[in-house]
Coordinates of C-alpha atoms and ligand atoms in Angstrom, one line a residue:
X599 CA 163.6 53.8 123.4
X600 CA 163.6 51.0 120.9
X601 CA 165.3 49.8 117.6
X602 CA 162.5 50.5 115.1
X603 CA 162.3 49.3 111.5
X604 CA 159.8 51.0 109.1
X605 CA 159.2 49.1 105.8
X606 CA 158.1 51.6 103.2
X607 CA 160.0 54.5 104.9
X608 CA 159.8 56.5 101.7
X609 CA 156.0 56.3 101.7
X610 CA 153.4 58.8 102.8
X611 CA 152.8 57.2 106.2
X612 CA 156.4 55.9 106.5
X613 CA 157.9 59.4 106.4
X614 CA 155.7 60.7 109.2
X615 CA 156.3 57.7 111.3
X616 CA 160.1 58.2 110.9
X617 CA 159.8 61.9 111.9
X618 CA 157.7 61.2 115.0
X619 CA 159.8 58.2 116.0
X620 CA 163.0 60.2 115.7
X621 CA 161.4 62.9 118.0
X622 CA 160.6 60.1 120.5
X623 CA 164.2 59.1 120.5
X624 CA 164.0 55.7 118.8
X625 CA 166.9 54.2 116.8
X626 CA 165.7 54.1 113.3
X627 CA 166.1 51.9 110.2
X628 CA 163.8 52.0 107.2
X629 CA 163.4 50.3 103.8
X630 CA 163.1 51.9 100.4
X631 CA 162.3 50.3 97.1
X632 CA 162.2 52.5 93.9
X633 CA 162.8 55.9 95.5
X634 CA 166.1 57.3 96.6
X635 CA 166.0 57.8 100.4
X636 CA 167.0 61.1 102.0
X637 CA 170.5 61.3 103.4
X638 CA 171.7 62.7 106.7
X639 CA 168.5 62.1 108.5
X640 CA 169.9 59.6 111.1
X641 CA 168.0 56.7 109.6
X642 CA 169.8 53.5 108.4
X643 CA 168.2 53.1 105.0
X644 CA 168.1 49.7 103.4
X645 CA 166.9 48.9 99.8
X646 CA 164.5 46.0 100.0
X647 CA 162.0 44.2 97.8
X648 CA 159.5 42.5 100.1
X649 CA 158.8 39.9 97.4
X650 CA 162.3 38.5 98.1
X651 CA 161.8 36.4 101.2
X652 CA 165.5 35.7 101.7
X653 CA 166.4 39.4 101.4
X654 CA 163.7 40.2 104.0
X655 CA 165.0 37.6 106.4
X656 CA 168.6 38.7 106.0
X657 CA 167.7 42.3 106.4
X658 CA 165.9 41.8 109.7
X659 CA 168.5 39.3 110.9
X660 CA 171.2 42.0 110.3
X661 CA 169.2 45.0 111.7
X662 CA 167.7 43.1 114.7
X663 CA 164.8 45.5 115.2
X664 CA 162.7 45.3 118.3
X665 CA 159.7 46.8 116.5
X666 CA 158.7 46.5 112.8
X667 CA 156.0 48.7 111.4
X668 CA 155.1 47.2 108.0
X669 CA 153.7 49.9 105.7
X670 CA 155.3 48.8 102.3
X671 CA 152.7 47.9 99.7
X672 CA 151.5 48.5 96.2
X673 CA 147.8 49.3 95.5
X674 CA 147.8 48.5 91.8
X675 CA 149.7 46.6 89.1
X676 CA 150.4 43.0 88.2
X677 CA 152.5 42.5 91.4
X678 CA 149.9 43.7 93.9
X679 CA 149.4 40.2 95.4
X680 CA 153.1 39.4 95.5
X681 CA 154.1 42.7 97.1
X682 CA 151.1 43.6 99.3
X683 CA 150.0 40.0 100.1
X684 CA 152.9 37.6 100.1
X685 CA 155.4 40.4 100.9
X686 CA 153.6 41.0 104.2
X687 CA 153.9 37.3 105.0
X688 CA 157.7 37.5 104.4
X689 CA 158.0 40.4 106.8
X690 CA 155.9 38.6 109.4
X691 CA 158.0 35.5 109.2
X692 CA 161.2 37.5 109.5
X693 CA 159.9 39.6 112.4
X694 CA 158.9 36.5 114.3
X695 CA 162.3 34.9 113.6
X696 CA 164.1 37.8 115.3
X697 CA 161.6 38.2 118.1
X698 CA 160.4 41.6 116.9
X699 CA 157.1 43.2 117.7
X700 CA 155.1 43.6 114.4
X701 CA 152.6 46.2 113.5
X702 CA 151.1 45.3 110.1
X703 CA 149.1 47.9 108.1
X704 CA 145.9 46.7 106.6
X705 CA 143.0 48.6 105.0
X706 CA 139.2 49.2 105.2
X707 CA 138.9 48.0 101.6
X708 CA 139.2 44.4 102.7
X709 CA 135.4 44.7 103.1
X710 CA 132.8 44.7 100.4
X711 CA 131.1 47.8 101.9
X712 CA 127.6 46.4 101.7
X713 CA 126.8 47.1 105.4
X714 CA 125.1 50.1 107.0
X715 CA 126.9 49.9 110.3
X716 CA 130.7 50.5 110.8
X717 CA 132.9 47.4 110.7
X718 CA 134.4 46.1 113.9
X719 CA 137.6 44.1 114.5
X720 CA 135.5 40.9 114.5
X721 CA 134.2 41.4 110.9
X722 CA 135.8 39.0 108.4
X723 CA 137.3 40.3 105.2
X724 CA 135.2 40.2 102.1
X725 CA 137.2 41.9 99.4
X726 CA 135.9 43.0 96.0
X727 CA 139.1 44.3 94.4
X728 CA 142.5 42.9 93.7
X729 CA 144.0 45.4 96.3
X730 CA 141.4 44.2 98.9
X731 CA 142.2 40.6 98.1
X732 CA 145.9 41.2 98.5
X733 CA 145.4 43.0 101.9
X734 CA 143.1 40.1 103.0
X735 CA 145.8 37.6 102.1
X736 CA 148.3 39.7 103.9
X737 CA 146.2 39.6 107.1
X738 CA 145.9 35.8 106.9
X739 CA 149.7 35.3 106.3
X740 CA 150.6 37.8 109.1
X741 CA 148.3 36.2 111.6
X742 CA 149.6 32.7 110.8
X743 CA 153.3 33.6 110.8
X744 CA 153.3 36.0 113.7
X745 CA 150.3 35.5 116.0
X746 CA 151.4 38.3 118.4
X747 CA 151.3 40.9 115.6
X748 CA 148.9 43.8 115.6
X749 CA 147.0 44.0 112.3
X750 CA 145.9 47.6 111.9
X751 CA 143.0 48.3 109.7
X752 CA 142.9 52.0 108.7
X753 CA 141.1 54.3 106.2
X754 CA 142.0 57.1 103.8
X755 CA 145.2 58.7 105.2
X756 CA 145.5 62.5 104.7
X757 CA 147.8 65.3 105.8
X758 CA 149.0 68.8 105.0
X759 CA 152.8 68.9 105.1
X760 CA 152.6 66.8 101.9
X761 CA 149.3 66.5 100.2
X762 CA 148.0 62.9 100.0
X763 CA 146.6 61.3 96.9
X764 CA 142.9 61.6 97.7
X765 CA 143.1 65.2 98.6
X766 CA 145.2 66.0 95.5
X767 CA 142.5 64.3 93.4
X768 CA 139.8 66.4 95.0
X769 CA 141.8 69.7 94.6
X770 CA 142.4 68.9 91.0
X771 CA 138.6 68.4 90.4
X772 CA 137.7 71.5 92.4
X773 CA 140.2 73.6 90.4
X774 CA 139.0 72.2 87.1
X775 CA 142.3 70.4 86.3
X776 CA 140.4 67.1 86.2
X777 CA 136.9 66.4 85.0
X778 CA 135.7 63.8 87.6
X779 CA 132.9 63.3 90.1
X780 CA 133.1 62.3 93.7
X781 CA 130.9 59.6 95.2
X782 CA 128.3 60.6 97.8
X783 CA 127.6 57.0 98.8
X784 CA 131.2 55.8 99.4
X785 CA 131.7 56.2 103.1
X786 CA 135.1 56.3 104.9
X787 CA 136.6 57.4 108.2
X788 CA 139.6 59.3 106.9
X789 CA 142.5 59.6 109.4
X790 CA 145.0 62.4 109.9
X791 CA 148.5 61.0 109.2
X792 CA 149.9 62.7 112.3
X793 CA 147.2 61.0 114.6
X794 CA 147.7 57.7 112.9
X795 CA 151.5 57.7 113.2
X796 CA 151.2 58.7 116.9
X797 CA 148.7 55.9 117.5
X798 CA 150.9 53.3 115.8
X799 CA 153.9 54.3 117.8
X800 CA 151.9 54.1 121.0
X801 CA 150.5 50.7 119.9
X802 CA 154.0 49.4 119.2
X803 CA 154.8 49.7 122.9
X804 CA 151.7 47.7 124.0
X805 CA 151.3 43.9 123.9
X806 CA 148.0 44.1 121.8
X807 CA 147.7 41.2 119.3
X808 CA 145.2 40.8 116.5
X809 CA 143.1 43.2 114.4
X810 CA 142.7 46.8 115.6
X811 CA 140.8 49.5 113.8
X812 CA 142.7 52.8 113.7
X813 CA 140.6 55.3 111.7
X814 CA 139.2 58.8 112.1
X815 CA 136.2 59.4 114.4
X816 CA 134.0 60.9 111.6
X817 CA 132.3 58.9 108.8
X818 CA 132.1 61.0 105.7
X819 CA 131.5 60.4 102.0
X820 CA 134.2 60.8 99.3
X821 CA 132.3 63.8 98.1
X822 CA 132.2 65.4 101.6
X823 CA 135.9 64.8 102.0
X824 CA 136.5 66.5 98.7
X825 CA 134.3 69.5 99.5
X826 CA 135.9 69.9 102.9
X827 CA 139.4 69.7 101.5
X828 CA 138.4 72.2 98.7
X829 CA 137.3 74.6 101.5
X830 CA 140.5 74.0 103.5
X831 CA 142.5 75.0 100.4
X832 CA 140.3 78.1 99.6
X833 CA 138.7 76.5 96.5
X834 CA 135.0 76.4 95.6
X835 CA 133.5 73.2 97.0
X836 CA 130.5 73.6 94.6
X837 CA 132.9 72.9 91.7
X838 CA 133.0 69.3 92.7
X839 CA 130.3 67.3 91.0
X840 CA 128.6 64.4 92.8
X841 CA 128.0 60.9 91.6
X842 CA 126.8 57.6 93.1
X843 CA 129.2 54.7 93.4
X844 CA 126.2 52.3 93.2
X845 CA 125.8 53.4 89.6
X846 CA 129.5 52.9 88.8
X847 CA 130.1 50.1 86.2
X848 CA 133.0 48.8 88.4
X849 CA 132.0 47.2 91.7
X850 CA 133.5 49.3 94.5
X851 CA 133.2 48.9 98.3
X852 CA 130.8 51.6 99.5
X853 CA 130.4 51.8 103.3
X854 CA 133.9 50.9 104.6
X855 CA 133.5 52.9 107.8
X856 CA 135.5 51.5 110.7
X857 CA 134.4 51.4 114.3
X858 CA 137.5 52.5 116.2
X859 CA 136.0 52.4 119.7
X860 CA 138.4 49.6 120.9
X861 CA 141.4 51.9 120.0
X862 CA 139.7 54.7 121.9
X863 CA 139.7 52.7 125.1
X864 CA 143.2 51.3 124.5
X865 CA 145.2 54.3 123.4
X866 CA 145.8 57.8 124.7
X867 CA 146.2 59.1 121.2
X868 CA 143.0 60.5 119.8
X869 CA 142.0 59.7 116.2
X870 CA 140.2 62.8 115.4
X871 CA 137.4 63.2 112.7
X872 CA 138.1 65.1 109.6
X873 CA 136.1 68.3 110.5
X874 CA 137.7 68.3 114.0
X875 CA 141.2 68.2 112.5
X876 CA 140.4 70.9 109.9
X877 CA 139.0 73.1 112.7
X878 CA 142.0 72.4 115.0
X879 CA 144.4 73.4 112.2
X880 CA 142.3 76.6 111.5
X881 CA 141.6 75.4 107.9
X882 CA 137.8 75.7 108.4
X883 CA 135.9 77.7 110.9
X884 CA 132.5 76.0 111.4
Ligands
NAP565 N1 147.2 55.9 101.9 C1 146.0 55.5 102.3 O1 145.0 56.3 102.2 C2 145.8 54.2 103.0 C3 144.5 53.7 103.3 C4 144.3 52.5 104.0 C5 145.5 51.7 104.3 N2 146.7 52.2 103.9 C6 147.9 51.3 104.2 O2 148.8 52.1 104.8 C7 150.1 51.7 104.4 C8 150.9 52.9 104.0 O3 150.3 53.6 102.9 P1 151.0 54.8 102.2 O4 149.9 55.6 101.4 O5 151.8 55.6 103.2 O6 151.9 54.1 101.1 P2 152.8 54.8 99.9 O7 153.0 56.2 100.1 O8 152.2 54.3 98.6 O9 154.2 54.0 100.1 C9 154.4 52.7 99.8 C10 155.7 52.3 100.2 O10 155.9 50.9 99.8 C11 157.2 50.8 99.2 N3 157.2 49.6 98.3 C12 156.5 49.5 97.2 N4 156.8 48.3 96.6 C13 157.7 47.7 97.4 C14 158.3 46.4 97.3 N5 158.1 45.6 96.3 N6 159.2 46.1 98.3 C15 159.4 47.0 99.4 N7 158.8 48.2 99.5 C16 157.9 48.5 98.5 C17 157.4 52.1 98.6 O11 158.8 52.3 98.3 P3 159.4 53.3 97.2 O12 158.6 54.5 97.3 O13 160.8 53.5 97.6 O14 159.2 52.6 95.9 C18 156.9 53.1 99.6 O15 157.8 53.4 100.6 C19 149.9 50.7 103.3 O16 150.1 49.4 103.8 C20 148.5 50.8 102.9 O17 147.9 49.6 102.5 C21 146.9 53.4 103.3

Protein backbone atom coordinates (compact mmCIF):
# COMPACT_ATOMS: atom_id res chain seq x y z
CA UNK A 1 0.00 0.00 0.00
CA UNK A 2 1.40 3.40 -0.96
CA UNK A 3 0.98 7.11 -0.27
CA UNK A 4 -0.74 8.30 -3.42
CA UNK A 5 -1.37 11.84 -4.65
CA UNK A 6 -3.89 12.49 -7.41
CA UNK A 7 -3.74 15.94 -9.01
CA UNK A 8 -7.18 16.89 -10.29
CA UNK A 9 -8.94 14.72 -7.71
CA UNK A 10 -12.20 16.57 -8.37
CA UNK A 11 -12.06 15.65 -12.07
CA UNK A 12 -13.82 12.86 -13.96
CA UNK A 13 -10.89 10.42 -13.93
CA UNK A 14 -9.56 11.69 -10.59
CA UNK A 15 -12.72 10.74 -8.72
CA UNK A 16 -12.69 7.17 -10.03
CA UNK A 17 -8.97 6.84 -9.31
CA UNK A 18 -9.60 7.94 -5.72
CA UNK A 19 -12.46 5.46 -5.29
CA UNK A 20 -10.46 2.52 -6.68
CA UNK A 21 -7.27 3.49 -4.83
CA UNK A 22 -9.21 3.71 -1.55
CA UNK A 23 -10.60 0.21 -2.16
CA UNK A 24 -7.00 -0.98 -2.76
CA UNK A 25 -5.99 0.38 0.66
CA UNK A 26 -3.76 3.27 -0.45
CA UNK A 27 -3.26 6.37 1.72
CA UNK A 28 -4.75 9.19 -0.33
CA UNK A 29 -4.16 12.86 -0.98
CA UNK A 30 -5.67 14.82 -3.84
CA UNK A 31 -5.64 18.34 -5.22
CA UNK A 32 -8.60 20.49 -6.18
CA UNK A 33 -8.68 23.84 -7.93
CA UNK A 34 -12.04 25.59 -8.49
CA UNK A 35 -14.34 22.95 -7.02
CA UNK A 36 -15.09 22.31 -3.38
CA UNK A 37 -13.81 18.80 -2.59
CA UNK A 38 -16.02 16.25 -0.82
CA UNK A 39 -15.56 15.90 2.94
CA UNK A 40 -15.28 12.81 5.11
CA UNK A 41 -13.95 10.62 2.32
CA UNK A 42 -10.62 9.84 3.99
CA UNK A 43 -8.70 11.87 1.40
CA UNK A 44 -6.35 14.70 2.38
CA UNK A 45 -7.57 17.46 0.05
CA UNK A 46 -5.18 20.27 -0.93
CA UNK A 47 -6.14 23.32 -3.03
CA UNK A 48 -3.46 23.72 -5.68
CA UNK A 49 -2.90 25.72 -8.86
CA UNK A 50 -0.35 23.80 -10.95
CA UNK A 51 0.73 27.08 -12.60
CA UNK A 52 2.37 28.00 -9.27
CA UNK A 53 5.64 26.04 -9.30
CA UNK A 54 6.55 26.99 -5.74
CA UNK A 55 3.16 25.86 -4.39
CA UNK A 56 3.47 22.59 -6.30
CA UNK A 57 6.96 21.95 -4.85
CA UNK A 58 5.84 22.85 -1.30
CA UNK A 59 2.75 20.65 -1.53
CA UNK A 60 4.69 17.59 -2.63
CA UNK A 61 7.43 18.27 -0.11
CA UNK A 62 4.82 18.36 2.67
CA UNK A 63 2.77 15.35 1.51
CA UNK A 64 5.77 13.19 0.49
CA UNK A 65 3.75 10.94 -1.85
CA UNK A 66 5.32 7.74 -3.14
CA UNK A 67 3.15 7.87 -6.28
CA UNK A 68 1.75 10.90 -8.12
CA UNK A 69 -0.89 10.52 -10.83
CA UNK A 70 -1.12 13.84 -12.64
CA UNK A 71 -4.56 14.26 -14.20
CA UNK A 72 -5.10 18.02 -13.65
CA UNK A 73 -5.45 20.01 -16.85
CA UNK A 74 -7.57 22.48 -18.81
CA UNK A 75 -8.65 21.75 -22.37
CA UNK A 76 -9.60 25.27 -23.40
CA UNK A 77 -9.12 28.88 -22.40
CA UNK A 78 -6.26 31.36 -22.39
CA UNK A 79 -4.30 29.43 -19.72
CA UNK A 80 -4.30 26.06 -21.45
CA UNK A 81 -0.54 26.16 -22.13
CA UNK A 82 0.31 27.38 -18.61
CA UNK A 83 -1.95 24.85 -16.84
CA UNK A 84 -1.82 21.80 -19.12
CA UNK A 85 1.72 22.28 -20.43
CA UNK A 86 3.90 24.13 -17.92
CA UNK A 87 1.85 22.88 -14.94
CA UNK A 88 2.75 19.31 -15.85
CA UNK A 89 6.42 20.31 -15.85
CA UNK A 90 6.04 21.75 -12.33
CA UNK A 91 4.45 18.53 -11.09
CA UNK A 92 7.20 16.44 -12.73
CA UNK A 93 9.99 18.51 -11.14
CA UNK A 94 8.36 18.30 -7.72
CA UNK A 95 7.71 14.56 -8.01
CA UNK A 96 11.33 13.95 -8.99
CA UNK A 97 12.56 16.12 -6.10
CA UNK A 98 10.73 13.98 -3.52
CA UNK A 99 11.56 10.68 -5.28
CA UNK A 100 7.94 9.91 -6.22
CA UNK A 101 6.85 7.62 -9.03
CA UNK A 102 5.00 9.78 -11.60
CA UNK A 103 2.21 8.83 -13.97
CA UNK A 104 1.43 11.73 -16.30
CA UNK A 105 -1.81 11.78 -18.29
CA UNK A 106 -1.45 12.69 -21.94
CA UNK A 107 -3.88 12.50 -24.84
CA UNK A 108 -4.41 11.10 -28.34
CA UNK A 109 -4.91 14.64 -29.66
CA UNK A 110 -1.16 15.26 -29.60
CA UNK A 111 -1.37 13.77 -33.12
CA UNK A 112 -2.57 15.41 -36.32
CA UNK A 113 -4.68 12.33 -37.09
CA UNK A 114 -3.59 12.12 -40.73
CA UNK A 115 -2.61 8.42 -40.58
CA UNK A 116 -4.63 5.33 -41.37
CA UNK A 117 -2.89 3.03 -38.89
CA UNK A 118 -3.20 3.38 -35.11
CA UNK A 119 -0.44 5.37 -33.39
CA UNK A 120 2.18 3.51 -31.35
CA UNK A 121 4.28 4.77 -28.45
CA UNK A 122 7.11 5.56 -30.89
CA UNK A 123 5.12 8.08 -32.91
CA UNK A 124 6.15 11.69 -32.24
CA UNK A 125 3.53 14.30 -31.37
CA UNK A 126 2.26 16.50 -34.20
CA UNK A 127 -0.51 18.59 -32.61
CA UNK A 128 -2.98 20.71 -34.58
CA UNK A 129 -4.85 22.39 -31.70
CA UNK A 130 -3.86 24.55 -28.71
CA UNK A 131 -4.86 21.69 -26.40
CA UNK A 132 -2.74 19.23 -28.40
CA UNK A 133 0.20 21.66 -28.32
CA UNK A 134 -0.13 22.05 -24.55
CA UNK A 135 -0.20 18.26 -24.07
CA UNK A 136 2.83 17.85 -26.37
CA UNK A 137 4.70 20.50 -24.35
CA UNK A 138 3.70 18.67 -21.17
CA UNK A 139 5.15 15.40 -22.50
CA UNK A 140 8.46 17.12 -23.29
CA UNK A 141 8.67 18.85 -19.90
CA UNK A 142 7.74 15.69 -17.99
CA UNK A 143 10.27 13.54 -19.87
CA UNK A 144 13.02 16.12 -19.25
CA UNK A 145 12.27 16.70 -15.55
CA UNK A 146 11.46 13.11 -14.58
CA UNK A 147 12.90 10.54 -17.02
CA UNK A 148 11.47 7.60 -15.02
CA UNK A 149 7.90 8.92 -15.36
CA UNK A 150 5.28 7.00 -17.30
CA UNK A 151 3.56 9.22 -19.87
CA UNK A 152 0.16 7.74 -20.57
CA UNK A 153 -1.58 8.59 -23.82
CA UNK A 154 -5.26 7.87 -23.64
CA UNK A 155 -8.42 8.50 -25.63
CA UNK A 156 -11.97 9.66 -24.90
CA UNK A 157 -12.84 8.64 -21.34
CA UNK A 158 -16.42 7.50 -20.68
CA UNK A 159 -18.36 6.07 -17.79
CA UNK A 160 -21.84 5.58 -16.37
CA UNK A 161 -21.83 6.46 -12.65
CA UNK A 162 -21.42 10.04 -13.87
CA UNK A 163 -21.98 10.75 -17.55
CA UNK A 164 -18.86 12.03 -19.32
CA UNK A 165 -18.78 15.13 -21.55
CA UNK A 166 -18.76 13.28 -24.91
CA UNK A 167 -21.61 10.98 -23.99
CA UNK A 168 -23.69 13.86 -22.63
CA UNK A 169 -23.15 15.71 -25.91
CA UNK A 170 -24.34 12.68 -27.92
CA UNK A 171 -27.37 12.15 -25.66
CA UNK A 172 -28.28 15.83 -26.03
CA UNK A 173 -28.14 15.46 -29.83
CA UNK A 174 -30.10 12.17 -29.81
CA UNK A 175 -32.82 13.67 -27.61
CA UNK A 176 -33.09 16.84 -29.71
CA UNK A 177 -31.73 19.16 -27.02
CA UNK A 178 -28.84 20.12 -29.31
CA UNK A 179 -28.81 20.49 -33.08
CA UNK A 180 -25.37 19.09 -33.94
CA UNK A 181 -23.88 16.40 -36.13
CA UNK A 182 -21.31 13.78 -35.17
CA UNK A 183 -18.32 12.99 -37.34
CA UNK A 184 -18.08 9.64 -39.11
CA UNK A 185 -14.41 10.16 -39.99
CA UNK A 186 -13.00 11.06 -36.55
CA UNK A 187 -11.71 7.82 -35.10
CA UNK A 188 -10.90 7.21 -31.45
CA UNK A 189 -10.39 4.29 -29.05
CA UNK A 190 -12.68 5.34 -26.18
CA UNK A 191 -11.73 3.90 -22.82
CA UNK A 192 -14.00 2.97 -19.92
CA UNK A 193 -13.01 5.08 -16.92
CA UNK A 194 -13.08 2.06 -14.59
CA UNK A 195 -10.68 0.11 -16.87
CA UNK A 196 -8.39 3.13 -17.25
CA UNK A 197 -8.23 3.84 -13.51
CA UNK A 198 -7.45 0.17 -12.75
CA UNK A 199 -4.74 0.12 -15.43
CA UNK A 200 -3.18 3.33 -14.07
CA UNK A 201 -3.05 1.98 -10.52
CA UNK A 202 -1.49 -1.24 -11.80
CA UNK A 203 1.05 0.74 -13.87
CA UNK A 204 1.90 2.89 -10.84
CA UNK A 205 3.34 -0.19 -9.13
CA UNK A 206 5.55 -1.09 -12.12
CA UNK A 207 8.90 0.49 -13.08
CA UNK A 208 7.76 1.31 -16.65
CA UNK A 209 9.22 4.61 -17.92
CA UNK A 210 8.28 6.57 -21.04
CA UNK A 211 5.20 6.72 -23.23
CA UNK A 212 2.50 4.07 -22.89
CA UNK A 213 -0.80 3.96 -24.78
CA UNK A 214 -3.76 3.09 -22.55
CA UNK A 215 -6.87 3.22 -24.72
CA UNK A 216 -9.88 1.01 -25.43
CA UNK A 217 -9.46 -2.00 -27.71
CA UNK A 218 -12.03 -0.88 -30.32
CA UNK A 219 -11.56 1.89 -32.89
CA UNK A 220 -14.83 3.73 -33.48
CA UNK A 221 -15.93 7.01 -35.02
CA UNK A 222 -17.49 9.81 -32.96
CA UNK A 223 -20.76 9.09 -34.78
CA UNK A 224 -20.56 5.39 -33.84
CA UNK A 225 -19.80 6.31 -30.22
CA UNK A 226 -22.83 8.60 -30.19
CA UNK A 227 -25.20 6.04 -31.70
CA UNK A 228 -23.99 3.29 -29.35
CA UNK A 229 -24.41 5.56 -26.33
CA UNK A 230 -27.88 6.61 -27.54
CA UNK A 231 -28.85 2.93 -27.66
CA UNK A 232 -27.29 2.33 -24.23
CA UNK A 233 -29.57 5.04 -22.84
CA UNK A 234 -32.69 3.92 -24.72
CA UNK A 235 -32.65 6.82 -27.22
CA UNK A 236 -33.06 6.63 -30.99
CA UNK A 237 -29.59 6.37 -32.62
CA UNK A 238 -31.09 7.40 -35.98
CA UNK A 239 -31.73 10.83 -34.46
CA UNK A 240 -27.99 11.61 -34.56
CA UNK A 241 -27.05 13.22 -37.89
CA UNK A 242 -23.70 12.36 -39.43
CA UNK A 243 -21.07 14.76 -40.77
CA UNK A 244 -17.51 14.59 -42.05
CA UNK A 245 -14.70 16.15 -40.05
CA UNK A 246 -12.73 16.52 -43.28
CA UNK A 247 -15.33 19.07 -44.39
CA UNK A 248 -15.14 21.05 -41.12
CA UNK A 249 -13.79 24.61 -41.50
CA UNK A 250 -11.63 24.05 -38.40
CA UNK A 251 -8.75 21.60 -38.75
CA UNK A 252 -9.36 18.72 -36.34
CA UNK A 253 -7.34 15.53 -35.84
CA UNK A 254 -9.19 12.66 -37.51
CA UNK A 255 -7.67 9.21 -36.95
CA UNK A 256 -6.25 9.37 -33.41
CA UNK A 257 -6.65 5.65 -32.77
CA UNK A 258 -4.03 4.36 -30.35
CA UNK A 259 -2.35 0.96 -30.53
CA UNK A 260 -2.43 -0.34 -26.94
CA UNK A 261 -0.79 -3.71 -27.61
CA UNK A 262 2.20 -2.86 -25.40
CA UNK A 263 -0.16 -2.24 -22.45
CA UNK A 264 -1.89 -5.56 -23.19
CA UNK A 265 1.40 -7.43 -22.77
CA UNK A 266 2.44 -5.37 -19.71
CA UNK A 267 -0.74 -5.19 -17.63
CA UNK A 268 -3.25 -7.68 -16.27
CA UNK A 269 -6.01 -5.05 -16.50
CA UNK A 270 -7.89 -5.33 -19.79
CA UNK A 271 -8.80 -2.14 -21.63
CA UNK A 272 -12.02 -3.26 -23.23
CA UNK A 273 -13.53 -1.88 -26.41
CA UNK A 274 -16.72 0.20 -26.27
CA UNK A 275 -19.09 -2.51 -27.54
CA UNK A 276 -17.60 -5.06 -25.16
CA UNK A 277 -18.10 -2.75 -22.16
CA UNK A 278 -21.68 -1.95 -23.19
CA UNK A 279 -22.42 -5.66 -23.57
CA UNK A 280 -20.72 -6.53 -20.26
CA UNK A 281 -22.83 -3.90 -18.49
CA UNK A 282 -26.01 -5.18 -20.19
CA UNK A 283 -26.56 -1.83 -21.93
CA UNK A 284 -26.68 -3.34 -25.43
CA UNK A 285 -27.43 -6.91 -26.39
CA UNK A 286 -25.72 -7.53 -29.75
N1 LIG B 1 -11.71 13.18 -20.59
C1 LIG B 1 -11.21 12.68 -21.70
O1 LIG B 1 -11.96 12.22 -22.59
C2 LIG B 1 -9.71 12.63 -21.90
C3 LIG B 1 -9.18 12.16 -23.12
C4 LIG B 1 -7.79 12.09 -23.27
C5 LIG B 1 -6.96 12.47 -22.22
N2 LIG B 1 -7.51 12.93 -21.06
C6 LIG B 1 -6.61 13.36 -19.98
O2 LIG B 1 -7.00 12.73 -18.78
C7 LIG B 1 -6.83 13.64 -17.70
C8 LIG B 1 -8.10 13.70 -16.86
O3 LIG B 1 -9.18 14.17 -17.67
P1 LIG B 1 -10.61 14.46 -17.00
O4 LIG B 1 -11.61 14.48 -18.11
O5 LIG B 1 -10.78 13.53 -15.84
O6 LIG B 1 -10.42 15.95 -16.46
P2 LIG B 1 -11.51 16.93 -15.80
O7 LIG B 1 -12.70 16.17 -15.36
O8 LIG B 1 -11.71 18.10 -16.70
O9 LIG B 1 -10.75 17.43 -14.49
C9 LIG B 1 -9.69 18.34 -14.59
C10 LIG B 1 -9.08 18.52 -13.22
O10 LIG B 1 -8.02 19.49 -13.30
C11 LIG B 1 -8.16 20.41 -12.24
N3 LIG B 1 -7.56 21.68 -12.61
C12 LIG B 1 -7.98 22.55 -13.58
N4 LIG B 1 -7.18 23.63 -13.61
C13 LIG B 1 -6.24 23.46 -12.64
C14 LIG B 1 -5.13 24.20 -12.18
N5 LIG B 1 -4.81 25.41 -12.72
N6 LIG B 1 -4.37 23.70 -11.17
C15 LIG B 1 -4.68 22.51 -10.61
N7 LIG B 1 -5.73 21.73 -11.00
C16 LIG B 1 -6.48 22.21 -12.01
C17 LIG B 1 -9.66 20.50 -11.99
O11 LIG B 1 -9.90 20.98 -10.67
P3 LIG B 1 -11.32 21.68 -10.28
O12 LIG B 1 -12.37 20.80 -10.87
O13 LIG B 1 -11.31 21.66 -8.78
O14 LIG B 1 -11.28 23.04 -10.88
C18 LIG B 1 -10.07 19.03 -12.17
O15 LIG B 1 -9.89 18.33 -10.97
C19 LIG B 1 -6.38 14.97 -18.30
O16 LIG B 1 -5.01 15.12 -18.15
C20 LIG B 1 -6.74 14.85 -19.76
O17 LIG B 1 -5.87 15.57 -20.60
C21 LIG B 1 -8.85 13.02 -20.87
